[in-house]
JSON list of C-alpha atoms in Angstrom, two decimals:
[
{"chain": "P", "resi": 1, "resn": "MET", "atom": "CA", "xyz": [-51.33, -55.75, 5.80]},
{"chain": "P", "resi": 2, "resn": "ALA", "atom": "CA", "xyz": [-48.08, -57.71, 6.20]},
{"chain": "P", "resi": 3, "resn": "THR", "atom": "CA", "xyz": [-47.61, -60.43, 8.82]},
{"chain": "P", "resi": 4, "resn": "LEU", "atom": "CA", "xyz": [-45.52, -59.57, 11.86]},
{"chain": "P", "resi": 5, "resn": "THR", "atom": "CA", "xyz": [-42.48, -61.63, 12.75]},
{"chain": "P", "resi": 6, "resn": "PRO", "atom": "CA", "xyz": [-42.09, -62.53, 16.46]},
{"chain": "P", "resi": 7, "resn": "GLU", "atom": "CA", "xyz": [-39.49, -59.76, 16.81]},
{"chain": "P", "resi": 8, "resn": "LEU", "atom": "CA", "xyz": [-41.73, -57.17, 15.19]},
{"chain": "P", "resi": 9, "resn": "ASP", "atom": "CA", "xyz": [-44.70, -58.40, 17.21]},
{"chain": "P", "resi": 10, "resn": "GLY", "atom": "CA", "xyz": [-42.75, -57.57, 20.37]},
{"chain": "P", "resi": 11, "resn": "LYS", "atom": "CA", "xyz": [-41.96, -54.13, 19.00]},
{"chain": "P", "resi": 12, "resn": "MET", "atom": "CA", "xyz": [-45.60, -53.61, 18.09]},
{"chain": "P", "resi": 13, "resn": "ARG", "atom": "CA", "xyz": [-46.72, -54.40, 21.64]},
{"chain": "P", "resi": 14, "resn": "GLN", "atom": "CA", "xyz": [-44.07, -52.03, 23.00]},
{"chain": "P", "resi": 15, "resn": "TYR", "atom": "CA", "xyz": [-45.26, -49.41, 20.51]},
{"chain": "P", "resi": 16, "resn": "LYS", "atom": "CA", "xyz": [-48.83, -49.76, 21.79]},
{"chain": "P", "resi": 17, "resn": "ARG", "atom": "CA", "xyz": [-47.61, -49.14, 25.35]},
{"chain": "P", "resi": 18, "resn": "ILE", "atom": "CA", "xyz": [-45.83, -46.00, 24.11]},
{"chain": "P", "resi": 19, "resn": "LEU", "atom": "CA", "xyz": [-49.06, -44.71, 22.55]},
{"chain": "P", "resi": 20, "resn": "LEU", "atom": "CA", "xyz": [-51.01, -45.39, 25.75]},
{"chain": "P", "resi": 21, "resn": "SER", "atom": "CA", "xyz": [-48.29, -43.86, 27.94]},
{"chain": "P", "resi": 22, "resn": "TYR", "atom": "CA", "xyz": [-48.16, -40.72, 25.82]},
{"chain": "P", "resi": 23, "resn": "ALA", "atom": "CA", "xyz": [-51.82, -40.08, 26.67]},
{"chain": "P", "resi": 24, "resn": "ASP", "atom": "CA", "xyz": [-51.27, -40.95, 30.35]},
{"chain": "P", "resi": 25, "resn": "PHE", "atom": "CA", "xyz": [-48.40, -38.51, 30.79]},
{"chain": "P", "resi": 26, "resn": "LYS", "atom": "CA", "xyz": [-50.30, -35.87, 28.87]},
{"chain": "P", "resi": 27, "resn": "HIS", "atom": "CA", "xyz": [-53.17, -36.15, 31.37]},
{"chain": "P", "resi": 28, "resn": "ALA", "atom": "CA", "xyz": [-50.78, -36.11, 34.35]},
{"chain": "P", "resi": 29, "resn": "LYS", "atom": "CA", "xyz": [-49.12, -33.00, 32.95]},
{"chain": "P", "resi": 30, "resn": "LEU", "atom": "CA", "xyz": [-52.42, -31.20, 32.34]},
{"chain": "P", "resi": 31, "resn": "ALA", "atom": "CA", "xyz": [-53.93, -32.17, 35.72]},
{"chain": "P", "resi": 32, "resn": "SER", "atom": "CA", "xyz": [-50.87, -31.03, 37.68]},
{"chain": "P", "resi": 33, "resn": "SER", "atom": "CA", "xyz": [-50.77, -27.79, 35.66]},
{"chain": "P", "resi": 34, "resn": "TYR", "atom": "CA", "xyz": [-54.42, -27.17, 36.53]},
{"chain": "P", "resi": 35, "resn": "ILE", "atom": "CA", "xyz": [-53.71, -27.64, 40.25]},
{"chain": "P", "resi": 36, "resn": "LEU", "atom": "CA", "xyz": [-50.82, -25.18, 40.12]},
{"chain": "P", "resi": 37, "resn": "ASP", "atom": "CA", "xyz": [-52.44, -22.64, 37.78]},
{"chain": "P", "resi": 38, "resn": "GLN", "atom": "CA", "xyz": [-55.60, -22.55, 39.90]},
{"chain": "P", "resi": 39, "resn": "GLN", "atom": "CA", "xyz": [-53.51, -22.35, 43.11]},
{"chain": "P", "resi": 40, "resn": "LEU", "atom": "CA", "xyz": [-55.60, -25.08, 44.72]},
{"chain": "P", "resi": 41, "resn": "HIS", "atom": "CA", "xyz": [-53.08, -25.55, 47.52]},
{"chain": "P", "resi": 42, "resn": "GLU", "atom": "CA", "xyz": [-53.64, -22.01, 48.79]},
{"chain": "P", "resi": 43, "resn": "ASN", "atom": "CA", "xyz": [-57.08, -22.72, 50.30]},
{"chain": "P", "resi": 44, "resn": "TYR", "atom": "CA", "xyz": [-56.58, -26.37, 51.18]},
{"chain": "P", "resi": 45, "resn": "PRO", "atom": "CA", "xyz": [-58.23, -27.95, 53.10]},
{"chain": "P", "resi": 46, "resn": "GLU", "atom": "CA", "xyz": [-60.80, -25.31, 54.01]},
{"chain": "P", "resi": 47, "resn": "GLU", "atom": "CA", "xyz": [-62.20, -24.73, 50.50]},
{"chain": "P", "resi": 48, "resn": "SER", "atom": "CA", "xyz": [-60.57, -26.74, 47.73]},
{"chain": "P", "resi": 49, "resn": "TYR", "atom": "CA", "xyz": [-60.10, -30.14, 49.36]},
{"chain": "P", "resi": 50, "resn": "VAL", "atom": "CA", "xyz": [-62.54, -32.02, 47.09]},
{"chain": "P", "resi": 51, "resn": "ILE", "atom": "CA", "xyz": [-61.18, -30.76, 43.76]},
{"chain": "P", "resi": 52, "resn": "LEU", "atom": "CA", "xyz": [-57.53, -30.84, 44.85]},
{"chain": "P", "resi": 53, "resn": "GLU", "atom": "CA", "xyz": [-57.74, -34.38, 46.19]},
{"chain": "P", "resi": 54, "resn": "ALA", "atom": "CA", "xyz": [-59.64, -35.52, 43.08]},
{"chain": "P", "resi": 55, "resn": "MET", "atom": "CA", "xyz": [-57.17, -33.91, 40.67]},
{"chain": "P", "resi": 56, "resn": "ASN", "atom": "CA", "xyz": [-54.22, -35.21, 42.68]},
{"chain": "P", "resi": 57, "resn": "CYS", "atom": "CA", "xyz": [-55.61, -38.75, 42.59]},
{"chain": "P", "resi": 58, "resn": "SER", "atom": "CA", "xyz": [-56.34, -38.49, 38.86]},
{"chain": "P", "resi": 59, "resn": "MET", "atom": "CA", "xyz": [-52.87, -37.24, 37.91]},
{"chain": "P", "resi": 60, "resn": "ILE", "atom": "CA", "xyz": [-51.09, -39.90, 39.99]},
{"chain": "P", "resi": 61, "resn": "ILE", "atom": "CA", "xyz": [-53.22, -42.78, 38.66]},
{"chain": "P", "resi": 62, "resn": "ALA", "atom": "CA", "xyz": [-52.55, -41.61, 35.08]},
{"chain": "P", "resi": 63, "resn": "TYR", "atom": "CA", "xyz": [-48.82, -41.12, 35.69]},
{"chain": "P", "resi": 64, "resn": "CYS", "atom": "CA", "xyz": [-48.38, -44.56, 37.27]},
{"chain": "P", "resi": 65, "resn": "ARG", "atom": "CA", "xyz": [-50.47, -46.49, 34.74]},
{"chain": "P", "resi": 66, "resn": "PRO", "atom": "CA", "xyz": [-47.55, -47.14, 32.31]},
{"chain": "P", "resi": 67, "resn": "PHE", "atom": "CA", "xyz": [-45.56, -48.81, 35.12]},
{"chain": "P", "resi": 68, "resn": "SER", "atom": "CA", "xyz": [-48.32, -50.75, 36.89]},
{"chain": "P", "resi": 69, "resn": "GLY", "atom": "CA", "xyz": [-48.28, -54.30, 35.55]},
{"chain": "P", "resi": 70, "resn": "ASN", "atom": "CA", "xyz": [-51.18, -53.96, 33.10]},
{"chain": "P", "resi": 71, "resn": "THR", "atom": "CA", "xyz": [-51.51, -57.02, 30.82]},
{"chain": "P", "resi": 72, "resn": "SER", "atom": "CA", "xyz": [-47.81, -57.69, 30.37]},
{"chain": "P", "resi": 73, "resn": "ARG", "atom": "CA", "xyz": [-48.09, -61.20, 31.86]},
{"chain": "P", "resi": 74, "resn": "ALA", "atom": "CA", "xyz": [-50.79, -62.32, 29.46]},
{"chain": "P", "resi": 75, "resn": "ALA", "atom": "CA", "xyz": [-49.87, -63.94, 26.17]},
{"chain": "P", "resi": 76, "resn": "GLY", "atom": "CA", "xyz": [-49.57, -61.19, 23.59]},
{"chain": "P", "resi": 77, "resn": "GLY", "atom": "CA", "xyz": [-50.18, -58.55, 26.25]},
{"chain": "P", "resi": 78, "resn": "VAL", "atom": "CA", "xyz": [-48.87, -55.01, 26.22]},
{"chain": "P", "resi": 79, "resn": "PRO", "atom": "CA", "xyz": [-45.73, -54.67, 28.40]},
{"chain": "P", "resi": 80, "resn": "ASP", "atom": "CA", "xyz": [-44.99, -51.92, 30.90]},
{"chain": "P", "resi": 81, "resn": "LEU", "atom": "CA", "xyz": [-43.10, -48.86, 29.77]},
{"chain": "P", "resi": 82, "resn": "PRO", "atom": "CA", "xyz": [-39.33, -49.59, 29.55]},
{"chain": "P", "resi": 83, "resn": "GLY", "atom": "CA", "xyz": [-37.58, -48.53, 32.76]},
{"chain": "P", "resi": 84, "resn": "ARG", "atom": "CA", "xyz": [-34.81, -46.89, 30.73]},
{"chain": "P", "resi": 85, "resn": "LEU", "atom": "CA", "xyz": [-37.14, -43.97, 29.97]},
{"chain": "P", "resi": 86, "resn": "LEU", "atom": "CA", "xyz": [-36.83, -42.96, 33.63]},
{"chain": "P", "resi": 87, "resn": "ARG", "atom": "CA", "xyz": [-33.25, -41.87, 32.88]},
{"chain": "P", "resi": 88, "resn": "VAL", "atom": "CA", "xyz": [-34.63, -38.51, 31.75]},
{"chain": "P", "resi": 89, "resn": "LEU", "atom": "CA", "xyz": [-35.61, -37.73, 35.37]},
{"chain": "P", "resi": 90, "resn": "ASN", "atom": "CA", "xyz": [-33.30, -35.95, 37.79]},
{"chain": "P", "resi": 91, "resn": "SER", "atom": "CA", "xyz": [-32.82, -37.06, 41.42]},
{"chain": "P", "resi": 92, "resn": "GLU", "atom": "CA", "xyz": [-35.75, -34.98, 42.75]},
{"chain": "P", "resi": 93, "resn": "GLU", "atom": "CA", "xyz": [-38.07, -36.28, 40.03]},
{"chain": "P", "resi": 94, "resn": "ARG", "atom": "CA", "xyz": [-36.99, -39.88, 40.68]},
{"chain": "P", "resi": 95, "resn": "ALA", "atom": "CA", "xyz": [-37.78, -39.40, 44.38]},
{"chain": "P", "resi": 96, "resn": "ILE", "atom": "CA", "xyz": [-41.26, -38.11, 43.54]},
{"chain": "P", "resi": 97, "resn": "HIS", "atom": "CA", "xyz": [-41.70, -41.01, 41.11]},
{"chain": "P", "resi": 98, "resn": "LYS", "atom": "CA", "xyz": [-41.10, -43.47, 43.97]},
{"chain": "P", "resi": 99, "resn": "VAL", "atom": "CA", "xyz": [-43.49, -41.59, 46.25]},
{"chain": "P", "resi": 100, "resn": "VAL", "atom": "CA", "xyz": [-46.38, -41.51, 43.77]},
{"chain": "P", "resi": 101, "resn": "MET", "atom": "CA", "xyz": [-45.87, -45.15, 42.79]},
{"chain": "P", "resi": 102, "resn": "GLN", "atom": "CA", "xyz": [-46.20, -46.08, 46.46]},
{"chain": "P", "resi": 103, "resn": "ASP", "atom": "CA", "xyz": [-49.25, -43.82, 46.87]},
{"chain": "P", "resi": 104, "resn": "ARG", "atom": "CA", "xyz": [-50.87, -45.42, 43.84]},
{"chain": "P", "resi": 105, "resn": "ASN", "atom": "CA", "xyz": [-50.21, -48.98, 45.00]},
{"chain": "P", "resi": 106, "resn": "LYS", "atom": "CA", "xyz": [-51.02, -48.48, 48.69]},
{"chain": "P", "resi": 107, "resn": "VAL", "atom": "CA", "xyz": [-53.78, -45.89, 49.06]},
{"chain": "P", "resi": 108, "resn": "LEU", "atom": "CA", "xyz": [-55.11, -44.54, 45.75]},
{"chain": "P", "resi": 109, "resn": "ALA", "atom": "CA", "xyz": [-55.77, -47.61, 43.61]},
{"chain": "P", "resi": 110, "resn": "HIS", "atom": "CA", "xyz": [-55.99, -49.96, 46.61]},
{"chain": "P", "resi": 111, "resn": "SER", "atom": "CA", "xyz": [-56.84, -49.72, 50.31]},
{"chain": "P", "resi": 112, "resn": "ASP", "atom": "CA", "xyz": [-53.75, -51.07, 52.04]},
{"chain": "P", "resi": 113, "resn": "ASP", "atom": "CA", "xyz": [-54.25, -51.52, 55.79]},
{"chain": "P", "resi": 114, "resn": "GLU", "atom": "CA", "xyz": [-50.56, -51.00, 56.57]},
{"chain": "P", "resi": 115, "resn": "ALA", "atom": "CA", "xyz": [-50.41, -47.73, 54.62]},
{"chain": "P", "resi": 116, "resn": "ILE", "atom": "CA", "xyz": [-53.72, -46.30, 55.82]},
{"chain": "P", "resi": 117, "resn": "GLN", "atom": "CA", "xyz": [-53.22, -47.58, 59.40]},
{"chain": "P", "resi": 118, "resn": "VAL", "atom": "CA", "xyz": [-56.88, -48.06, 60.17]},
{"chain": "P", "resi": 119, "resn": "GLU", "atom": "CA", "xyz": [-57.87, -48.84, 63.77]},
{"chain": "P", "resi": 120, "resn": "PRO", "atom": "CA", "xyz": [-61.47, -49.11, 65.02]},
{"chain": "P", "resi": 121, "resn": "VAL", "atom": "CA", "xyz": [-61.80, -47.51, 68.47]},
{"chain": "P", "resi": 122, "resn": "ILE", "atom": "CA", "xyz": [-64.62, -46.82, 70.89]},
{"chain": "P", "resi": 123, "resn": "LEU", "atom": "CA", "xyz": [-65.54, -43.27, 71.85]},
{"chain": "P", "resi": 124, "resn": "GLN", "atom": "CA", "xyz": [-67.72, -42.76, 74.92]},
{"chain": "P", "resi": 125, "resn": "VAL", "atom": "CA", "xyz": [-70.02, -39.81, 74.21]},
{"chain": "P", "resi": 126, "resn": "ALA", "atom": "CA", "xyz": [-72.91, -38.80, 76.49]},
{"chain": "P", "resi": 127, "resn": "GLY", "atom": "CA", "xyz": [-72.89, -42.18, 78.16]},
{"chain": "P", "resi": 128, "resn": "ARG", "atom": "CA", "xyz": [-72.98, -44.11, 74.90]},
{"chain": "P", "resi": 129, "resn": "ASP", "atom": "CA", "xyz": [-70.26, -46.15, 73.19]},
{"chain": "P", "resi": 130, "resn": "MET", "atom": "CA", "xyz": [-69.64, -45.25, 69.54]},
{"chain": "P", "resi": 131, "resn": "VAL", "atom": "CA", "xyz": [-67.32, -47.15, 67.20]},
{"chain": "P", "resi": 132, "resn": "LEU", "atom": "CA", "xyz": [-65.07, -44.83, 65.19]},
{"chain": "P", "resi": 133, "resn": "PRO", "atom": "CA", "xyz": [-62.52, -45.95, 62.56]},
{"chain": "P", "resi": 134, "resn": "VAL", "atom": "CA", "xyz": [-59.33, -43.96, 63.14]},
{"chain": "P", "resi": 135, "resn": "LYS", "atom": "CA", "xyz": [-57.07, -43.87, 60.08]},
{"chain": "P", "resi": 136, "resn": "SER", "atom": "CA", "xyz": [-54.49, -41.79, 58.28]},
{"chain": "P", "resi": 137, "resn": "TRP", "atom": "CA", "xyz": [-55.76, -39.65, 55.40]},
{"chain": "P", "resi": 138, "resn": "GLY", "atom": "CA", "xyz": [-54.81, -41.62, 52.30]},
{"chain": "P", "resi": 139, "resn": "LEU", "atom": "CA", "xyz": [-56.12, -38.99, 49.88]},
{"chain": "P", "resi": 140, "resn": "ALA", "atom": "CA", "xyz": [-53.91, -36.21, 51.21]},
{"chain": "P", "resi": 141, "resn": "PRO", "atom": "CA", "xyz": [-52.47, -34.53, 48.09]},
{"chain": "P", "resi": 142, "resn": "LEU", "atom": "CA", "xyz": [-48.87, -33.80, 47.20]},
{"chain": "P", "resi": 143, "resn": "THR", "atom": "CA", "xyz": [-47.63, -30.46, 48.49]},
{"chain": "P", "resi": 144, "resn": "LYS", "atom": "CA", "xyz": [-47.31, -27.56, 46.08]},
{"chain": "P", "resi": 145, "resn": "GLU", "atom": "CA", "xyz": [-43.54, -28.04, 45.90]},
{"chain": "P", "resi": 146, "resn": "ALA", "atom": "CA", "xyz": [-43.91, -31.76, 45.22]},
{"chain": "P", "resi": 147, "resn": "THR", "atom": "CA", "xyz": [-46.56, -31.07, 42.56]},
{"chain": "P", "resi": 148, "resn": "ILE", "atom": "CA", "xyz": [-44.15, -28.74, 40.74]},
{"chain": "P", "resi": 149, "resn": "ILE", "atom": "CA", "xyz": [-41.56, -31.54, 40.64]},
{"chain": "P", "resi": 150, "resn": "PHE", "atom": "CA", "xyz": [-44.23, -34.07, 39.64]},
{"chain": "P", "resi": 151, "resn": "ARG", "atom": "CA", "xyz": [-45.30, -31.88, 36.70]},
{"chain": "P", "resi": 152, "resn": "SER", "atom": "CA", "xyz": [-41.70, -31.60, 35.56]},
{"chain": "P", "resi": 153, "resn": "ALA", "atom": "CA", "xyz": [-41.36, -35.41, 35.61]},
{"chain": "P", "resi": 154, "resn": "ALA", "atom": "CA", "xyz": [-44.63, -35.85, 33.69]},
{"chain": "P", "resi": 155, "resn": "LYS", "atom": "CA", "xyz": [-43.51, -33.34, 31.06]},
{"chain": "P", "resi": 156, "resn": "LYS", "atom": "CA", "xyz": [-40.17, -35.10, 30.57]},
{"chain": "P", "resi": 157, "resn": "LEU", "atom": "CA", "xyz": [-41.78, -38.52, 30.24]},
{"chain": "P", "resi": 158, "resn": "PHE", "atom": "CA", "xyz": [-44.38, -37.06, 27.87]},
{"chain": "P", "resi": 159, "resn": "VAL", "atom": "CA", "xyz": [-41.55, -35.91, 25.58]},
{"chain": "P", "resi": 160, "resn": "ALA", "atom": "CA", "xyz": [-39.63, -39.16, 26.04]},
{"chain": "P", "resi": 161, "resn": "THR", "atom": "CA", "xyz": [-42.59, -41.27, 24.93]},
{"chain": "P", "resi": 162, "resn": "MET", "atom": "CA", "xyz": [-43.06, -39.09, 21.85]},
{"chain": "P", "resi": 163, "resn": "GLU", "atom": "CA", "xyz": [-39.40, -39.56, 20.94]},
{"chain": "P", "resi": 164, "resn": "GLU", "atom": "CA", "xyz": [-39.69, -43.32, 21.51]},
{"chain": "P", "resi": 165, "resn": "ARG", "atom": "CA", "xyz": [-42.76, -43.38, 19.28]},
{"chain": "P", "resi": 166, "resn": "GLN", "atom": "CA", "xyz": [-40.82, -41.64, 16.52]},
{"chain": "P", "resi": 167, "resn": "ARG", "atom": "CA", "xyz": [-38.04, -44.19, 16.89]},
{"chain": "P", "resi": 168, "resn": "LEU", "atom": "CA", "xyz": [-40.32, -47.25, 16.64]},
{"chain": "P", "resi": 169, "resn": "GLU", "atom": "CA", "xyz": [-42.98, -46.05, 14.23]},
{"chain": "P", "resi": 170, "resn": "PRO", "atom": "CA", "xyz": [-41.17, -46.05, 10.84]},
{"chain": "P", "resi": 171, "resn": "GLU", "atom": "CA", "xyz": [-40.44, -49.78, 11.04]},
{"chain": "P", "resi": 172, "resn": "LEU", "atom": "CA", "xyz": [-44.01, -50.61, 12.06]},
{"chain": "P", "resi": 173, "resn": "ILE", "atom": "CA", "xyz": [-46.02, -48.39, 9.71]},
{"chain": "P", "resi": 174, "resn": "PRO", "atom": "CA", "xyz": [-46.15, -51.04, 6.92]},
{"chain": "P", "resi": 175, "resn": "TYR", "atom": "CA", "xyz": [-47.93, -53.38, 9.36]},
{"chain": "P", "resi": 176, "resn": "LEU", "atom": "CA", "xyz": [-50.71, -50.97, 10.37]},
{"chain": "P", "resi": 177, "resn": "ARG", "atom": "CA", "xyz": [-54.18, -51.30, 8.87]},
{"chain": "P", "resi": 178, "resn": "VAL", "atom": "CA", "xyz": [-55.65, -48.50, 6.77]},
{"chain": "P", "resi": 179, "resn": "ALA", "atom": "CA", "xyz": [-58.65, -47.15, 8.68]},
{"chain": "P", "resi": 180, "resn": "ASN", "atom": "CA", "xyz": [-61.95, -45.83, 7.44]},
{"chain": "P", "resi": 181, "resn": "PRO", "atom": "CA", "xyz": [-61.57, -42.00, 7.68]},
{"chain": "P", "resi": 182, "resn": "GLU", "atom": "CA", "xyz": [-65.25, -41.67, 8.60]},
{"chain": "P", "resi": 183, "resn": "ASN", "atom": "CA", "xyz": [-64.97, -44.22, 11.41]},
{"chain": "P", "resi": 184, "resn": "PRO", "atom": "CA", "xyz": [-61.40, -45.21, 12.40]},
{"chain": "P", "resi": 185, "resn": "PHE", "atom": "CA", "xyz": [-62.74, -47.73, 14.96]},
{"chain": "P", "resi": 186, "resn": "GLU", "atom": "CA", "xyz": [-64.69, -49.71, 12.36]},
{"chain": "P", "resi": 187, "resn": "PRO", "atom": "CA", "xyz": [-63.54, -53.37, 12.26]},
{"chain": "P", "resi": 188, "resn": "ALA", "atom": "CA", "xyz": [-61.17, -54.20, 9.43]},
{"chain": "P", "resi": 189, "resn": "ASP", "atom": "CA", "xyz": [-63.59, -56.74, 7.90]},
{"chain": "P", "resi": 190, "resn": "ARG", "atom": "CA", "xyz": [-66.11, -53.95, 7.27]},
{"chain": "P", "resi": 191, "resn": "TRP", "atom": "CA", "xyz": [-63.66, -51.64, 5.51]},
{"chain": "P", "resi": 192, "resn": "PRO", "atom": "CA", "xyz": [-61.62, -52.56, 2.43]},
{"chain": "P", "resi": 193, "resn": "ASN", "atom": "CA", "xyz": [-58.03, -52.82, 3.65]},
{"chain": "P", "resi": 194, "resn": "LYS", "atom": "CA", "xyz": [-56.39, -50.56, 1.10]},
{"chain": "P", "resi": 195, "resn": "ALA", "atom": "CA", "xyz": [-52.69, -50.73, 0.41]},
{"chain": "P", "resi": 196, "resn": "ASN", "atom": "CA", "xyz": [-50.53, -49.12, 3.08]},
{"chain": "P", "resi": 197, "resn": "SER", "atom": "CA", "xyz": [-48.20, -46.61, 1.42]},
{"chain": "P", "resi": 198, "resn": "GLY", "atom": "CA", "xyz": [-45.68, -46.98, 4.24]},
{"chain": "P", "resi": 199, "resn": "ASP", "atom": "CA", "xyz": [-44.97, -43.25, 4.48]},
{"chain": "P", "resi": 200, "resn": "ALA", "atom": "CA", "xyz": [-47.62, -42.19, 7.00]},
{"chain": "P", "resi": 201, "resn": "LYS", "atom": "CA", "xyz": [-46.84, -39.43, 9.49]},
{"chain": "P", "resi": 202, "resn": "SER", "atom": "CA", "xyz": [-47.40, -39.42, 13.25]},
{"chain": "P", "resi": 203, "resn": "TYR", "atom": "CA", "xyz": [-50.65, -37.83, 14.38]},
{"chain": "P", "resi": 204, "resn": "GLU", "atom": "CA", "xyz": [-52.02, -37.35, 17.85]},
{"chain": "P", "resi": 205, "resn": "ALA", "atom": "CA", "xyz": [-55.71, -36.48, 18.16]},
{"chain": "P", "resi": 206, "resn": "ASP", "atom": "CA", "xyz": [-56.48, -33.96, 20.93]}
]
C-alpha cells in the first residue's frame, strides 16, 4: 500500500467523512420516510408520541452528524462535510437545515437551559407544596410538512455524498488496503496485504 502525501492524506480524511455521511443521510432518509409512510403524525400525541419522537430524534441526530464538529480539530481527524454540498438544497430545505441543526445542538444532543426554558415552580395541592419543573417540550417532533421537506433535503445530500465519493475515490483507490474477504475488519498485520489492482469499484453494503 503506497504512502500518502500530505495533500492525499487530506483527501483521504475528507473521503472518510463522505463515507460516514453517506450512511448518516441514508438513515435520515429512511427514518423520515418511515414517519411519513406510517402516518405517525395523524395520531400524535395521543397514540404515537413515543415512536414519532424517537424516530424524529434519530433522523435529526443522523442528519446533523456530518456537520457537528466531530474530530476535525484533532491531528489527523476527519473533517466535517464540506459546506458546499449544501448548495443542492433549495430555500425551504436550507431553512429546515438550520432548524434541525439548532434542535440538535440545543435540545436533542444537549439539554440547553435557554432553549428548553426550564423553571422550577411550587404548586400548592391539598395544602401541600410540590416542586414542579415547568419546561418547554424539547422532543416535540417536526410537523408533517416540515418532515416532508426534511426528507427531501436528506435525499439530496445522500445523492450528493455519493457523487462526491465517486469524484474522490479513483485517486485514492491505490492507497487502500486489500481486506480479507472473510473478515474485512481483520487488522492488516494478520492478513497478507496483496497488491492493490487500482481498478476497484464502489460498493455500499446494506
